[in-house]
Each structure stands twice: as structure tokens, then as C-alpha cells.
Amino acid sequence: MISIKEVTTKSEMKQFVLFPFSIYKDNDYWVPPIIKDEIANFDANKNPVFKNADARFFLAYKNNKIVGRVIAIINWYEVNKQKIKKMRFGWFDVIDDIEVTKVLLEKVNEIGKQNNLDYIEGPVGFNNLDKTGVLIDGFNHIGTMITWYNHPYYKVHLEQLGFVKEKEYLENKFKFENVDGTYYKRISNIIQRRFKLKALDFTKTKDILPYVDEMFEVFDATYSKLSTFVPISDAQIAYFKKKYISFINPEYIKFVVNENEKLIAFAIVMPSFSEALQKMNGKLFPFGFLRLLNARKHSKDVTFYLIGVHPDYQNKGVTAVIFDQYATTFKEKGIVNCIRTPELEDNEAIKKIWENFNPITHKRRRTYRKNIV
């Protein structure tokens, strides 16, 4: 007998966050979250995403043991402003028992029906800055701190329950040695002169912060036409500053401004924290924080987290300016591997950005949908 319980207490929320640690124990590729941060992320008093979204947290039990979890999410901006009547689900983890998956997703369906929504899609987060998708290929590659990892049976469960592919995402990587620094230096100089642009590099985090709001304006302009787009609120931007900017080497954040000092392009790269997070096993103390600092300074792998070019400057070679900046920085740091976050398979513009680097698709992930009944 499988039962469902809604999370209502602090102890239950901790159990919710800890559940994946049991099903991925000794897995070489799963990257655990920082437990304290994950709990804070689900706290409506701390995460401003809850100003525009509702979320209900559920645990599944079998023989008095936790065997699954899911968050049922409604992004009200998406529903009311964009008129997309979607019921989201995320942070979905289960043992290999399709009945557990069925019961959890029936609960999501029930909430969607109560709110007059049309269909379910998941796994997705609250918005574009969250993790997305079930891994369907590439299970023998280590995850990242900004993607979910899952067992191969997740895909099987969803498809057997009538969920169909909604969107597919590719994850690619390339060797830094594939980047021709001399070429990008030459092209960057031409582009900067032609369009009166200037590249900004940083060594101190405090110098970056004044540009973050403007960066999200460019982010919104860059991605607003994508089918997955939901705007990021000012409160969420402030939360992002606090949560992530201090994690990132200031040298790994690159901006491009025009002759009026207006930001027109940006990129954020994060050092790979995957191995450090695996060694920490969810705990910042006593030594976890030191592991993160060491990875921040010395990791030879980096993840391209966000990149954006304002539509007025797209197809003008502006990314060459950014890649010239990174070529210099990565050479100094001895970077070996460049890893990209999930990108929509039909995003031709993003494919063109990377095509000169001989990228290899090493993972694929999907979101699935099903009409609400």
C-alpha cells in the first residue's frame, strides 16, 4: 500500500530534501545539493519565487518508508499573464516502482484539476533559473550543481503512464584547446571597433553587482521568445545576487557594453563544483566550505551557466568579444573542459554560438507532459 503525505513540518521538509541521498547512495554521477541551501530554497519566507508561485510538497510512503517525492508547482505569472495553463512538477525522485510514480503524479494532476489547468509538465522548477528535465541519455557522466540526475527508469515510468515528450534539451561539452584564441582576439578587435563596444573584465565581486539588474534585462530580451520563458522578478534577481554571485569567480563573469556604457551582452561561467559537492555529501561543515573554496579557485572544468546578447546586437559577432575574454582567462587558469548547461534542441541560435568548438553531446534530457483529466 502506497500512501501520500503533504510536507507540513520542518522535520518533514528535511526528510524531503534528504530522500535522494538514499536512492543515489554510492552513485558516482549524482551530485548532491547542499542540504541547508536546499531547505532555504523551499522556504517561502526566504525565496521570493513564492510571491508569484504556489508549491506543495509531497512524500510517498510504502511500508512506513519514504519511497518518493515531488513538488506540485503553479507559476501564476505563467498562468494568468501568459495564459499558459500549465501545472508544473519538479524535484521528482522515486524508487523503481511505477506505482509510486503513478500515485505522486496523480496528486499533481488532482491539484491541476482543482485549479482549472490544462496539462502537466515536468520535471521543471519554478522558472528559467531552476533545474529542468529528466535525464534520458548520458547516465555515466557526472552531473552539475545546476542539473538534476536520475536513474534510467524515470523515463520508463513517465512514458508507461502516458506522458509524452514536451521539450528536449542537449548538454554539450568541449575541450578548451578547441578554442582558437588568436582567431577570437582578431575578430573581437574588429567587432569592438565596428560597433563601438567595450569588454568588461572583473577581479572583485563588488564591482559586478551594479550590473546585475541590467544583466537580467539583457537576459529577458535574449530569451523572451523561447517557449520556456517566464520573466524573472526584481526580488528573484536580488535573491540570485545573494545566492550565486559569491559562488562565482569574478574573473568568470564577462560583460560587453556599447558606447553609452549600456550592457548589451554577458556571460556567466561557474567553476565545476561537482566533485567538491560529492565529497561534502550535502554538508557545509566542518570541511565542506573549504572544498567549495578550493574548487572555486582551482577547478580545471567550468560550466557555462548563462549567456545572453541583446536582440539589437545578435548576429553581429558579439560573442567573439566574450570568447576572446574567456580565452585569455581560461589560459591563465589552465582550464581543460568547458561544459554547457541544458539547451533546447531546437535553439538554432545557441547552436551557432558553439559550433566552432567541436562540441560533443554527452547528455540529453526531456520534460514530459500529459493532459489533466
mmCIF file of C-alpha atoms in Angstrom:
data_model
loop_
_atom_site.group_PDB
_atom_site.id
_atom_site.type_symbol
_atom_site.label_atom_id
_atom_site.label_comp_id
_atom_site.label_asym_id
_atom_site.label_seq_id
_atom_site.Cartn_x
_atom_site.Cartn_y
_atom_site.Cartn_z
ATOM 1 C CA MET A 1 0.000 0.000 0.000
ATOM 2 C CA ILE A 2 1.400 3.370 -1.052
ATOM 3 C CA SER A 3 0.337 6.489 0.824
ATOM 4 C CA ILE A 4 0.958 10.169 0.156
ATOM 5 C CA LYS A 5 1.664 12.759 2.828
ATOM 6 C CA GLU A 6 1.960 16.500 2.293
ATOM 7 C CA VAL A 7 5.029 18.082 3.879
ATOM 8 C CA THR A 8 3.961 20.490 6.620
ATOM 9 C CA THR A 9 6.733 20.496 9.234
ATOM 10 C CA LYS A 10 10.434 21.335 9.305
ATOM 11 C CA SER A 11 11.362 17.731 10.035
ATOM 12 C CA GLU A 12 9.306 16.512 7.077
ATOM 13 C CA MET A 13 10.951 19.109 4.828
ATOM 14 C CA LYS A 14 14.358 17.820 5.884
ATOM 15 C CA GLN A 15 13.202 14.290 5.025
ATOM 16 C CA PHE A 16 12.014 15.591 1.646
ATOM 17 C CA VAL A 17 15.456 17.075 0.922
ATOM 18 C CA LEU A 18 17.328 14.022 2.217
ATOM 19 C CA PHE A 19 15.351 11.366 0.298
ATOM 20 C CA PRO A 20 17.525 11.409 -2.878
ATOM 21 C CA PHE A 21 20.597 10.722 -0.730
ATOM 22 C CA SER A 22 19.173 7.240 -0.112
ATOM 23 C CA ILE A 23 18.467 6.286 -3.737
ATOM 24 C CA TYR A 24 21.757 7.692 -5.080
ATOM 25 C CA LYS A 25 23.996 6.454 -2.304
ATOM 26 C CA ASP A 26 27.349 5.328 -3.776
ATOM 27 C CA ASN A 27 26.329 6.618 -7.228
ATOM 28 C CA ASP A 28 29.413 8.041 -8.954
ATOM 29 C CA TYR A 29 27.483 10.551 -11.064
ATOM 30 C CA TRP A 30 24.855 12.099 -8.778
ATOM 31 C CA VAL A 31 25.807 15.497 -7.341
ATOM 32 C CA PRO A 32 24.080 16.150 -4.010
ATOM 33 C CA PRO A 33 22.719 19.573 -3.132
ATOM 34 C CA ILE A 34 23.838 21.487 -0.054
ATOM 35 C CA ILE A 35 21.158 20.432 2.414
ATOM 36 C CA LYS A 36 20.926 23.785 4.183
ATOM 37 C CA ASP A 37 20.613 25.686 0.876
ATOM 38 C CA GLU A 38 18.011 23.293 -0.499
ATOM 39 C CA ILE A 39 15.816 23.707 2.576
ATOM 40 C CA ALA A 40 16.162 27.507 2.327
ATOM 41 C CA ASN A 41 15.241 27.333 -1.368
ATOM 42 C CA PHE A 42 11.901 25.773 -0.393
ATOM 43 C CA ASP A 43 11.180 28.357 2.330
ATOM 44 C CA ALA A 44 8.515 30.843 1.214
ATOM 45 C CA ASN A 45 9.913 33.368 3.693
ATOM 46 C CA LYS A 46 13.340 33.264 2.043
ATOM 47 C CA ASN A 47 12.815 32.524 -1.652
ATOM 48 C CA PRO A 48 10.918 35.334 -3.439
ATOM 49 C CA VAL A 49 9.789 32.969 -6.200
ATOM 50 C CA PHE A 50 6.841 32.129 -3.927
ATOM 51 C CA LYS A 51 5.449 35.636 -4.460
ATOM 52 C CA ASN A 52 4.392 34.502 -7.944
ATOM 53 C CA ALA A 53 4.154 30.756 -7.453
ATOM 54 C CA ASP A 54 2.493 28.175 -5.243
ATOM 55 C CA ALA A 55 4.169 24.920 -4.351
ATOM 56 C CA ARG A 56 3.033 21.879 -2.417
ATOM 57 C CA PHE A 57 5.486 19.225 -1.320
ATOM 58 C CA PHE A 58 4.590 15.538 -1.142
ATOM 59 C CA LEU A 59 6.274 12.373 0.125
ATOM 60 C CA ALA A 60 5.228 8.851 -0.830
ATOM 61 C CA TYR A 61 5.419 6.047 1.753
ATOM 62 C CA LYS A 62 5.435 2.280 1.409
ATOM 63 C CA ASN A 63 5.668 0.064 4.486
ATOM 64 C CA ASN A 64 6.310 3.223 6.550
ATOM 65 C CA LYS A 65 9.365 4.057 4.467
ATOM 66 C CA ILE A 66 9.773 7.085 2.170
ATOM 67 C CA VAL A 67 9.878 5.860 -1.438
ATOM 68 C CA GLY A 68 9.256 9.018 -3.487
ATOM 69 C CA ARG A 69 8.832 12.780 -3.524
ATOM 70 C CA VAL A 70 7.500 15.536 -5.774
ATOM 71 C CA ILE A 71 6.700 19.257 -5.719
ATOM 72 C CA ALA A 72 3.477 20.391 -7.400
ATOM 73 C CA ILE A 73 4.040 23.932 -8.701
ATOM 74 C CA ILE A 74 1.841 26.616 -10.198
ATOM 75 C CA ASN A 75 3.633 29.653 -11.596
ATOM 76 C CA TRP A 76 0.839 32.221 -11.519
ATOM 77 C CA TYR A 77 2.616 34.663 -13.825
ATOM 78 C CA GLU A 78 2.713 31.920 -16.426
ATOM 79 C CA VAL A 79 -0.949 31.003 -15.881
ATOM 80 C CA ASN A 80 -2.501 34.466 -15.537
ATOM 81 C CA LYS A 81 -0.240 36.718 -17.626
ATOM 82 C CA GLN A 82 0.997 34.356 -20.327
ATOM 83 C CA LYS A 83 -2.246 32.349 -20.395
ATOM 84 C CA ILE A 84 -0.329 29.066 -20.281
ATOM 85 C CA LYS A 85 -2.486 26.805 -18.128
ATOM 86 C CA LYS A 86 0.342 24.556 -17.017
ATOM 87 C CA MET A 87 0.684 22.511 -13.848
ATOM 88 C CA ARG A 88 4.368 22.035 -13.128
ATOM 89 C CA PHE A 89 6.077 19.283 -11.177
ATOM 90 C CA GLY A 90 9.683 19.172 -10.050
ATOM 91 C CA TRP A 91 12.174 17.729 -7.575
ATOM 92 C CA PHE A 92 10.746 14.377 -8.568
ATOM 93 C CA ASP A 93 12.504 11.292 -7.213
ATOM 94 C CA VAL A 94 11.253 7.729 -6.804
ATOM 95 C CA ILE A 95 12.377 4.168 -6.235
ATOM 96 C CA ASP A 96 11.949 1.812 -9.197
ATOM 97 C CA ASP A 97 8.253 1.193 -8.586
ATOM 98 C CA ILE A 98 5.906 2.641 -11.189
ATOM 99 C CA GLU A 99 3.025 2.600 -8.696
ATOM 100 C CA VAL A 100 4.891 5.180 -6.602
ATOM 101 C CA THR A 101 5.352 7.403 -9.639
ATOM 102 C CA LYS A 102 1.680 6.958 -10.529
ATOM 103 C CA VAL A 103 0.417 7.966 -7.079
ATOM 104 C CA LEU A 104 2.685 11.030 -6.880
ATOM 105 C CA LEU A 105 1.731 12.317 -10.317
ATOM 106 C CA GLU A 106 -1.958 11.629 -9.729
ATOM 107 C CA LYS A 107 -1.654 14.057 -6.821
ATOM 108 C CA VAL A 108 -0.130 16.638 -9.182
ATOM 109 C CA ASN A 109 -2.986 16.012 -11.630
ATOM 110 C CA GLU A 110 -5.518 16.484 -8.832
ATOM 111 C CA ILE A 111 -4.099 19.897 -7.906
ATOM 112 C CA GLY A 112 -4.022 20.934 -11.551
ATOM 113 C CA LYS A 113 -7.664 19.929 -11.946
ATOM 114 C CA GLN A 114 -8.651 21.870 -8.832
ATOM 115 C CA ASN A 115 -7.072 24.986 -10.365
ATOM 116 C CA ASN A 116 -8.629 24.525 -13.817
ATOM 117 C CA LEU A 117 -5.295 23.943 -15.548
ATOM 118 C CA ASP A 118 -4.950 22.109 -18.850
ATOM 119 C CA TYR A 119 -1.835 19.988 -18.648
ATOM 120 C CA ILE A 120 1.079 18.839 -16.514
ATOM 121 C CA GLU A 121 4.717 19.372 -17.482
ATOM 122 C CA GLY A 122 7.834 18.274 -15.682
ATOM 123 C CA PRO A 123 10.173 17.863 -14.193
ATOM 124 C CA VAL A 124 10.708 21.621 -14.164
ATOM 125 C CA GLY A 125 11.433 24.183 -11.491
ATOM 126 C CA PHE A 126 9.724 27.439 -10.636
ATOM 127 C CA ASN A 127 11.278 29.423 -13.516
ATOM 128 C CA ASN A 128 14.106 29.566 -16.093
ATOM 129 C CA LEU A 129 16.868 29.707 -13.489
ATOM 130 C CA ASP A 130 15.889 26.354 -11.979
ATOM 131 C CA LYS A 131 16.853 22.838 -12.945
ATOM 132 C CA THR A 132 14.852 21.135 -15.661
ATOM 133 C CA GLY A 133 14.278 17.789 -17.317
ATOM 134 C CA VAL A 134 14.588 14.051 -16.801
ATOM 135 C CA LEU A 135 17.945 12.699 -17.898
ATOM 136 C CA ILE A 136 17.319 10.235 -20.749
ATOM 137 C CA ASP A 137 20.881 9.691 -22.014
ATOM 138 C CA GLY A 138 24.340 10.166 -20.514
ATOM 139 C CA PHE A 139 23.890 8.459 -17.171
ATOM 140 C CA ASN A 140 27.613 7.722 -16.917
ATOM 141 C CA HIS A 141 28.628 11.398 -16.871
ATOM 142 C CA ILE A 142 28.885 13.344 -13.635
ATOM 143 C CA GLY A 143 26.095 15.843 -13.023
ATOM 144 C CA THR A 144 26.408 19.511 -12.167
ATOM 145 C CA MET A 145 25.092 21.631 -9.315
ATOM 146 C CA ILE A 146 22.551 23.172 -11.701
ATOM 147 C CA THR A 147 21.056 19.987 -13.194
ATOM 148 C CA TRP A 148 19.117 17.021 -11.844
ATOM 149 C CA TYR A 149 20.475 13.494 -12.113
ATOM 150 C CA ASN A 150 18.170 10.479 -12.183
ATOM 151 C CA HIS A 151 18.099 6.755 -12.778
ATOM 152 C CA PRO A 152 17.174 5.468 -16.286
ATOM 153 C CA TYR A 153 13.815 4.093 -15.065
ATOM 154 C CA TYR A 154 12.360 7.602 -14.561
ATOM 155 C CA LYS A 155 11.853 7.933 -18.321
ATOM 156 C CA VAL A 156 10.296 4.470 -18.478
ATOM 157 C CA HIS A 157 7.836 5.234 -15.678
ATOM 158 C CA LEU A 158 6.685 8.509 -17.242
ATOM 159 C CA GLU A 159 6.177 7.040 -20.704
ATOM 160 C CA GLN A 160 4.320 3.987 -19.399
ATOM 161 C CA LEU A 161 1.982 6.353 -17.548
ATOM 162 C CA GLY A 162 1.115 8.175 -20.775
ATOM 163 C CA PHE A 163 3.413 11.176 -20.503
ATOM 164 C CA VAL A 164 4.860 12.300 -23.832
ATOM 165 C CA LYS A 165 7.895 14.344 -24.777
ATOM 166 C CA GLU A 166 7.312 18.081 -24.452
ATOM 167 C CA LYS A 167 10.820 19.549 -24.815
ATOM 168 C CA GLU A 168 14.250 18.037 -25.269
ATOM 169 C CA TYR A 169 17.478 19.565 -24.049
ATOM 170 C CA LEU A 170 21.040 18.828 -25.073
ATOM 171 C CA GLU A 171 24.061 19.054 -22.812
ATOM 172 C CA ASN A 172 27.342 19.552 -24.599
ATOM 173 C CA LYS A 173 30.972 19.909 -23.682
ATOM 174 C CA PHE A 174 34.183 20.742 -25.467
ATOM 175 C CA LYS A 175 37.878 20.949 -24.737
ATOM 176 C CA PHE A 176 39.201 24.437 -24.141
ATOM 177 C CA GLU A 177 42.028 23.575 -26.521
ATOM 178 C CA ASN A 178 39.393 23.661 -29.302
ATOM 179 C CA VAL A 179 39.095 27.428 -28.855
ATOM 180 C CA ASP A 180 41.378 29.348 -31.221
ATOM 181 C CA GLY A 181 42.380 32.289 -29.048
ATOM 182 C CA THR A 182 44.252 34.080 -31.825
ATOM 183 C CA TYR A 183 41.201 33.998 -34.090
ATOM 184 C CA TYR A 184 38.872 35.338 -31.416
ATOM 185 C CA LYS A 185 41.311 38.092 -30.478
ATOM 186 C CA ARG A 186 41.339 39.311 -34.091
ATOM 187 C CA ILE A 187 37.570 39.085 -34.551
ATOM 188 C CA SER A 188 36.916 40.689 -31.168
ATOM 189 C CA ASN A 189 39.027 43.724 -32.081
ATOM 190 C CA ILE A 190 37.137 44.129 -35.378
ATOM 191 C CA ILE A 191 33.690 43.816 -33.718
ATOM 192 C CA GLN A 192 34.549 46.239 -30.915
ATOM 193 C CA ARG A 193 35.750 48.875 -33.374
ATOM 194 C CA ARG A 194 32.863 48.378 -35.813
ATOM 195 C CA PHE A 195 30.075 48.660 -33.231
ATOM 196 C CA LYS A 196 31.897 50.848 -30.669
ATOM 197 C CA LEU A 197 31.802 48.199 -27.962
ATOM 198 C CA LYS A 198 33.926 47.609 -24.899
ATOM 199 C CA ALA A 199 34.641 44.414 -22.979
ATOM 200 C CA LEU A 200 34.473 44.499 -19.175
ATOM 201 C CA ASP A 201 36.535 42.129 -17.047
ATOM 202 C CA PHE A 202 36.441 41.884 -13.272
ATOM 203 C CA THR A 203 38.616 40.824 -10.370
ATOM 204 C CA LYS A 204 36.292 41.777 -7.497
ATOM 205 C CA THR A 205 32.699 40.624 -6.918
ATOM 206 C CA LYS A 206 31.636 44.037 -5.587
ATOM 207 C CA ASP A 207 32.415 45.588 -8.982
ATOM 208 C CA ILE A 208 29.986 43.193 -10.701
ATOM 209 C CA LEU A 209 26.937 43.804 -8.514
ATOM 210 C CA PRO A 210 25.942 47.210 -10.009
ATOM 211 C CA TYR A 211 25.492 45.499 -13.406
ATOM 212 C CA VAL A 212 23.380 42.511 -12.320
ATOM 213 C CA ASP A 213 19.962 44.167 -12.751
ATOM 214 C CA GLU A 214 20.956 45.315 -16.231
ATOM 215 C CA MET A 215 22.253 41.828 -16.994
ATOM 216 C CA PHE A 216 18.800 40.387 -16.327
ATOM 217 C CA GLU A 217 17.256 42.943 -18.648
ATOM 218 C CA VAL A 218 19.503 41.548 -21.384
ATOM 219 C CA PHE A 219 18.643 38.012 -20.230
ATOM 220 C CA ASP A 220 14.910 38.716 -20.587
ATOM 221 C CA ALA A 221 15.398 40.317 -24.010
ATOM 222 C CA THR A 222 17.548 37.401 -25.191
ATOM 223 C CA TYR A 223 15.269 34.555 -24.162
ATOM 224 C CA SER A 224 11.761 36.066 -24.221
ATOM 225 C CA LYS A 225 10.902 34.308 -27.498
ATOM 226 C CA LEU A 226 11.683 30.825 -26.206
ATOM 227 C CA SER A 227 8.712 28.624 -25.367
ATOM 228 C CA THR A 228 10.063 28.004 -21.850
ATOM 229 C CA PHE A 229 10.430 31.689 -20.940
ATOM 230 C CA VAL A 230 8.983 33.085 -17.710
ATOM 231 C CA PRO A 231 10.249 36.547 -16.609
ATOM 232 C CA ILE A 232 12.451 36.899 -13.526
ATOM 233 C CA SER A 233 11.151 39.351 -10.909
ATOM 234 C CA ASP A 234 13.245 42.046 -9.214
ATOM 235 C CA ALA A 235 13.002 40.160 -5.929
ATOM 236 C CA GLN A 236 14.278 36.983 -7.605
ATOM 237 C CA ILE A 237 17.175 38.935 -9.112
ATOM 238 C CA ALA A 238 18.131 40.153 -5.639
ATOM 239 C CA TYR A 239 17.922 36.562 -4.380
ATOM 240 C CA PHE A 240 20.118 35.390 -7.277
ATOM 241 C CA LYS A 241 22.754 38.002 -6.375
ATOM 242 C CA LYS A 242 22.859 36.789 -2.801
ATOM 243 C CA LYS A 243 22.779 33.079 -3.589
ATOM 244 C CA TYR A 244 25.047 32.706 -6.615
ATOM 245 C CA ILE A 245 27.276 35.690 -7.350
ATOM 246 C CA SER A 246 29.566 34.991 -4.393
ATOM 247 C CA PHE A 247 29.976 31.391 -5.675
ATOM 248 C CA ILE A 248 31.449 32.553 -8.956
ATOM 249 C CA ASN A 249 34.978 33.746 -9.619
ATOM 250 C CA PRO A 250 34.617 37.391 -10.676
ATOM 251 C CA GLU A 251 37.064 36.614 -13.496
ATOM 252 C CA TYR A 252 34.435 34.235 -14.911
ATOM 253 C CA ILE A 253 31.785 36.923 -15.415
ATOM 254 C CA LYS A 254 32.126 38.853 -18.686
ATOM 255 C CA PHE A 255 30.168 41.870 -19.861
ATOM 256 C CA VAL A 256 30.115 43.874 -23.082
ATOM 257 C CA VAL A 257 28.871 47.484 -23.154
ATOM 258 C CA ASN A 258 28.156 49.881 -26.019
ATOM 259 C CA GLU A 259 29.414 53.431 -26.472
ATOM 260 C CA ASN A 260 26.796 54.671 -23.986
ATOM 261 C CA GLU A 261 28.031 52.213 -21.328
ATOM 262 C CA LYS A 262 24.807 50.226 -21.766
ATOM 263 C CA LEU A 263 25.187 46.486 -21.178
ATOM 264 C CA ILE A 264 24.448 44.582 -24.407
ATOM 265 C CA ALA A 265 25.924 41.114 -23.765
ATOM 266 C CA PHE A 266 27.033 38.970 -20.854
ATOM 267 C CA ALA A 267 28.183 35.511 -19.891
ATOM 268 C CA ILE A 268 28.479 33.749 -16.564
ATOM 269 C CA VAL A 269 30.728 30.742 -16.168
ATOM 270 C CA MET A 270 30.967 28.732 -12.972
ATOM 271 C CA PRO A 271 33.863 26.572 -11.865
ATOM 272 C CA SER A 272 32.765 22.958 -11.589
ATOM 273 C CA PHE A 273 31.746 22.210 -8.005
ATOM 274 C CA SER A 274 30.579 18.662 -8.789
ATOM 275 C CA GLU A 275 33.411 16.685 -7.193
ATOM 276 C CA ALA A 276 33.551 19.025 -4.194
ATOM 277 C CA LEU A 277 29.795 18.615 -3.631
ATOM 278 C CA GLN A 278 30.100 14.834 -3.865
ATOM 279 C CA LYS A 279 32.806 14.831 -1.177
ATOM 280 C CA MET A 280 30.727 17.192 1.006
ATOM 281 C CA ASN A 281 27.672 14.908 0.791
ATOM 282 C CA GLY A 282 25.336 17.826 1.440
ATOM 283 C CA LYS A 283 27.159 19.332 4.412
ATOM 284 C CA LEU A 284 28.922 22.706 4.543
ATOM 285 C CA PHE A 285 30.649 21.958 7.832
ATOM 286 C CA PRO A 286 33.203 21.127 9.054
ATOM 287 C CA PHE A 287 35.143 20.972 5.774
ATOM 288 C CA GLY A 288 32.565 21.423 3.011
ATOM 289 C CA PHE A 289 33.006 25.168 2.755
ATOM 290 C CA LEU A 290 36.751 24.715 2.275
ATOM 291 C CA ARG A 291 36.119 22.191 -0.509
ATOM 292 C CA LEU A 292 33.925 24.743 -2.304
ATOM 293 C CA LEU A 293 36.556 27.445 -1.962
ATOM 294 C CA ASN A 294 39.202 25.099 -3.323
ATOM 295 C CA ALA A 295 37.037 24.201 -6.326
ATOM 296 C CA ARG A 296 36.253 27.877 -6.901
ATOM 297 C CA LYS A 297 39.940 28.652 -7.182
ATOM 298 C CA HIS A 298 41.398 25.531 -8.733
ATOM 299 C CA SER A 299 38.809 23.563 -10.737
ATOM 300 C CA LYS A 300 40.042 22.826 -14.266
ATOM 301 C CA ASP A 301 36.487 22.297 -15.522
ATOM 302 C CA VAL A 302 33.987 25.136 -15.971
ATOM 303 C CA THR A 303 30.251 25.278 -16.682
ATOM 304 C CA PHE A 304 28.740 27.933 -18.927
ATOM 305 C CA TYR A 305 25.749 28.933 -16.831
ATOM 306 C CA LEU A 306 24.185 31.879 -18.682
ATOM 307 C CA ILE A 307 24.986 33.720 -21.896
ATOM 308 C CA GLY A 308 22.938 36.461 -23.498
ATOM 309 C CA VAL A 309 23.139 39.035 -26.280
ATOM 310 C CA HIS A 310 20.564 41.772 -26.663
ATOM 311 C CA PRO A 311 18.482 41.247 -29.848
ATOM 312 C CA ASP A 312 19.760 44.567 -31.284
ATOM 313 C CA TYR A 313 23.261 43.078 -31.324
ATOM 314 C CA GLN A 314 22.576 39.464 -32.252
ATOM 315 C CA ASN A 315 24.130 38.054 -35.437
ATOM 316 C CA LYS A 316 26.855 40.717 -35.302
ATOM 317 C CA GLY A 317 29.645 38.591 -33.877
ATOM 318 C CA VAL A 318 29.422 39.982 -30.336
ATOM 319 C CA THR A 319 30.001 36.535 -28.828
ATOM 320 C CA ALA A 320 33.518 36.724 -30.277
ATOM 321 C CA VAL A 321 34.227 39.510 -27.789
ATOM 322 C CA ILE A 322 33.085 37.286 -24.921
ATOM 323 C CA PHE A 323 35.044 34.254 -26.135
ATOM 324 C CA ASP A 324 38.155 36.389 -26.525
ATOM 325 C CA GLN A 325 37.798 37.398 -22.865
ATOM 326 C CA TYR A 326 37.359 33.798 -21.758
ATOM 327 C CA ALA A 327 40.217 32.534 -23.928
ATOM 328 C CA THR A 328 42.584 34.800 -22.021
ATOM 329 C CA THR A 329 41.166 33.946 -18.591
ATOM 330 C CA PHE A 330 40.944 30.195 -19.189
ATOM 331 C CA LYS A 331 44.501 30.029 -20.476
ATOM 332 C CA GLU A 332 45.730 31.711 -17.294
ATOM 333 C CA LYS A 333 43.670 29.322 -15.147
ATOM 334 C CA GLY A 334 44.674 26.169 -17.040
ATOM 335 C CA ILE A 335 41.069 25.230 -17.853
ATOM 336 C CA VAL A 336 40.659 21.869 -19.598
ATOM 337 C CA ASN A 337 36.922 21.181 -20.101
ATOM 338 C CA CYS A 338 34.064 23.543 -20.883
ATOM 339 C CA ILE A 339 30.604 22.187 -20.013
ATOM 340 C CA ARG A 340 27.332 23.739 -21.118
ATOM 341 C CA THR A 341 24.044 23.794 -19.285
ATOM 342 C CA PRO A 342 20.971 22.181 -20.928
ATOM 343 C CA GLU A 343 19.915 23.964 -24.120
ATOM 344 C CA LEU A 344 16.744 23.387 -26.125
ATOM 345 C CA GLU A 345 17.418 21.062 -29.050
ATOM 346 C CA ASP A 346 15.616 23.432 -31.441
ATOM 347 C CA ASN A 347 17.509 26.551 -30.333
ATOM 348 C CA GLU A 348 19.440 27.078 -33.559
ATOM 349 C CA ALA A 349 20.855 30.433 -32.430
ATOM 350 C CA ILE A 350 22.650 28.870 -29.473
ATOM 351 C CA LYS A 351 23.990 26.045 -31.649
ATOM 352 C CA LYS A 352 25.662 28.587 -33.926
ATOM 353 C CA ILE A 353 27.406 30.202 -30.971
ATOM 354 C CA TRP A 354 29.242 26.985 -30.111
ATOM 355 C CA GLU A 355 29.694 25.255 -33.479
ATOM 356 C CA ASN A 356 33.342 26.271 -33.930
ATOM 357 C CA PHE A 357 34.399 24.440 -30.768
ATOM 358 C CA ASN A 358 33.560 20.887 -31.939
ATOM 359 C CA PRO A 359 31.154 20.227 -29.059
ATOM 360 C CA ILE A 360 30.143 16.713 -28.057
ATOM 361 C CA THR A 361 26.602 15.998 -26.880
ATOM 362 C CA HIS A 362 27.145 13.873 -23.780
ATOM 363 C CA LYS A 363 23.702 14.105 -22.168
ATOM 364 C CA ARG A 364 20.093 14.524 -23.191
ATOM 365 C CA ARG A 365 17.136 15.358 -21.009
ATOM 366 C CA ARG A 366 13.432 15.895 -21.509
ATOM 367 C CA THR A 367 10.400 17.396 -19.943
ATOM 368 C CA TYR A 368 7.212 15.381 -20.302
ATOM 369 C CA ARG A 369 3.588 16.476 -20.498
ATOM 370 C CA LYS A 370 0.182 14.955 -20.038
ATOM 371 C CA ASN A 371 -3.282 16.453 -20.270
ATOM 372 C CA ILE A 372 -5.054 16.896 -16.966
ATOM 373 C CA VAL A 373 -8.029 14.527 -16.563
#
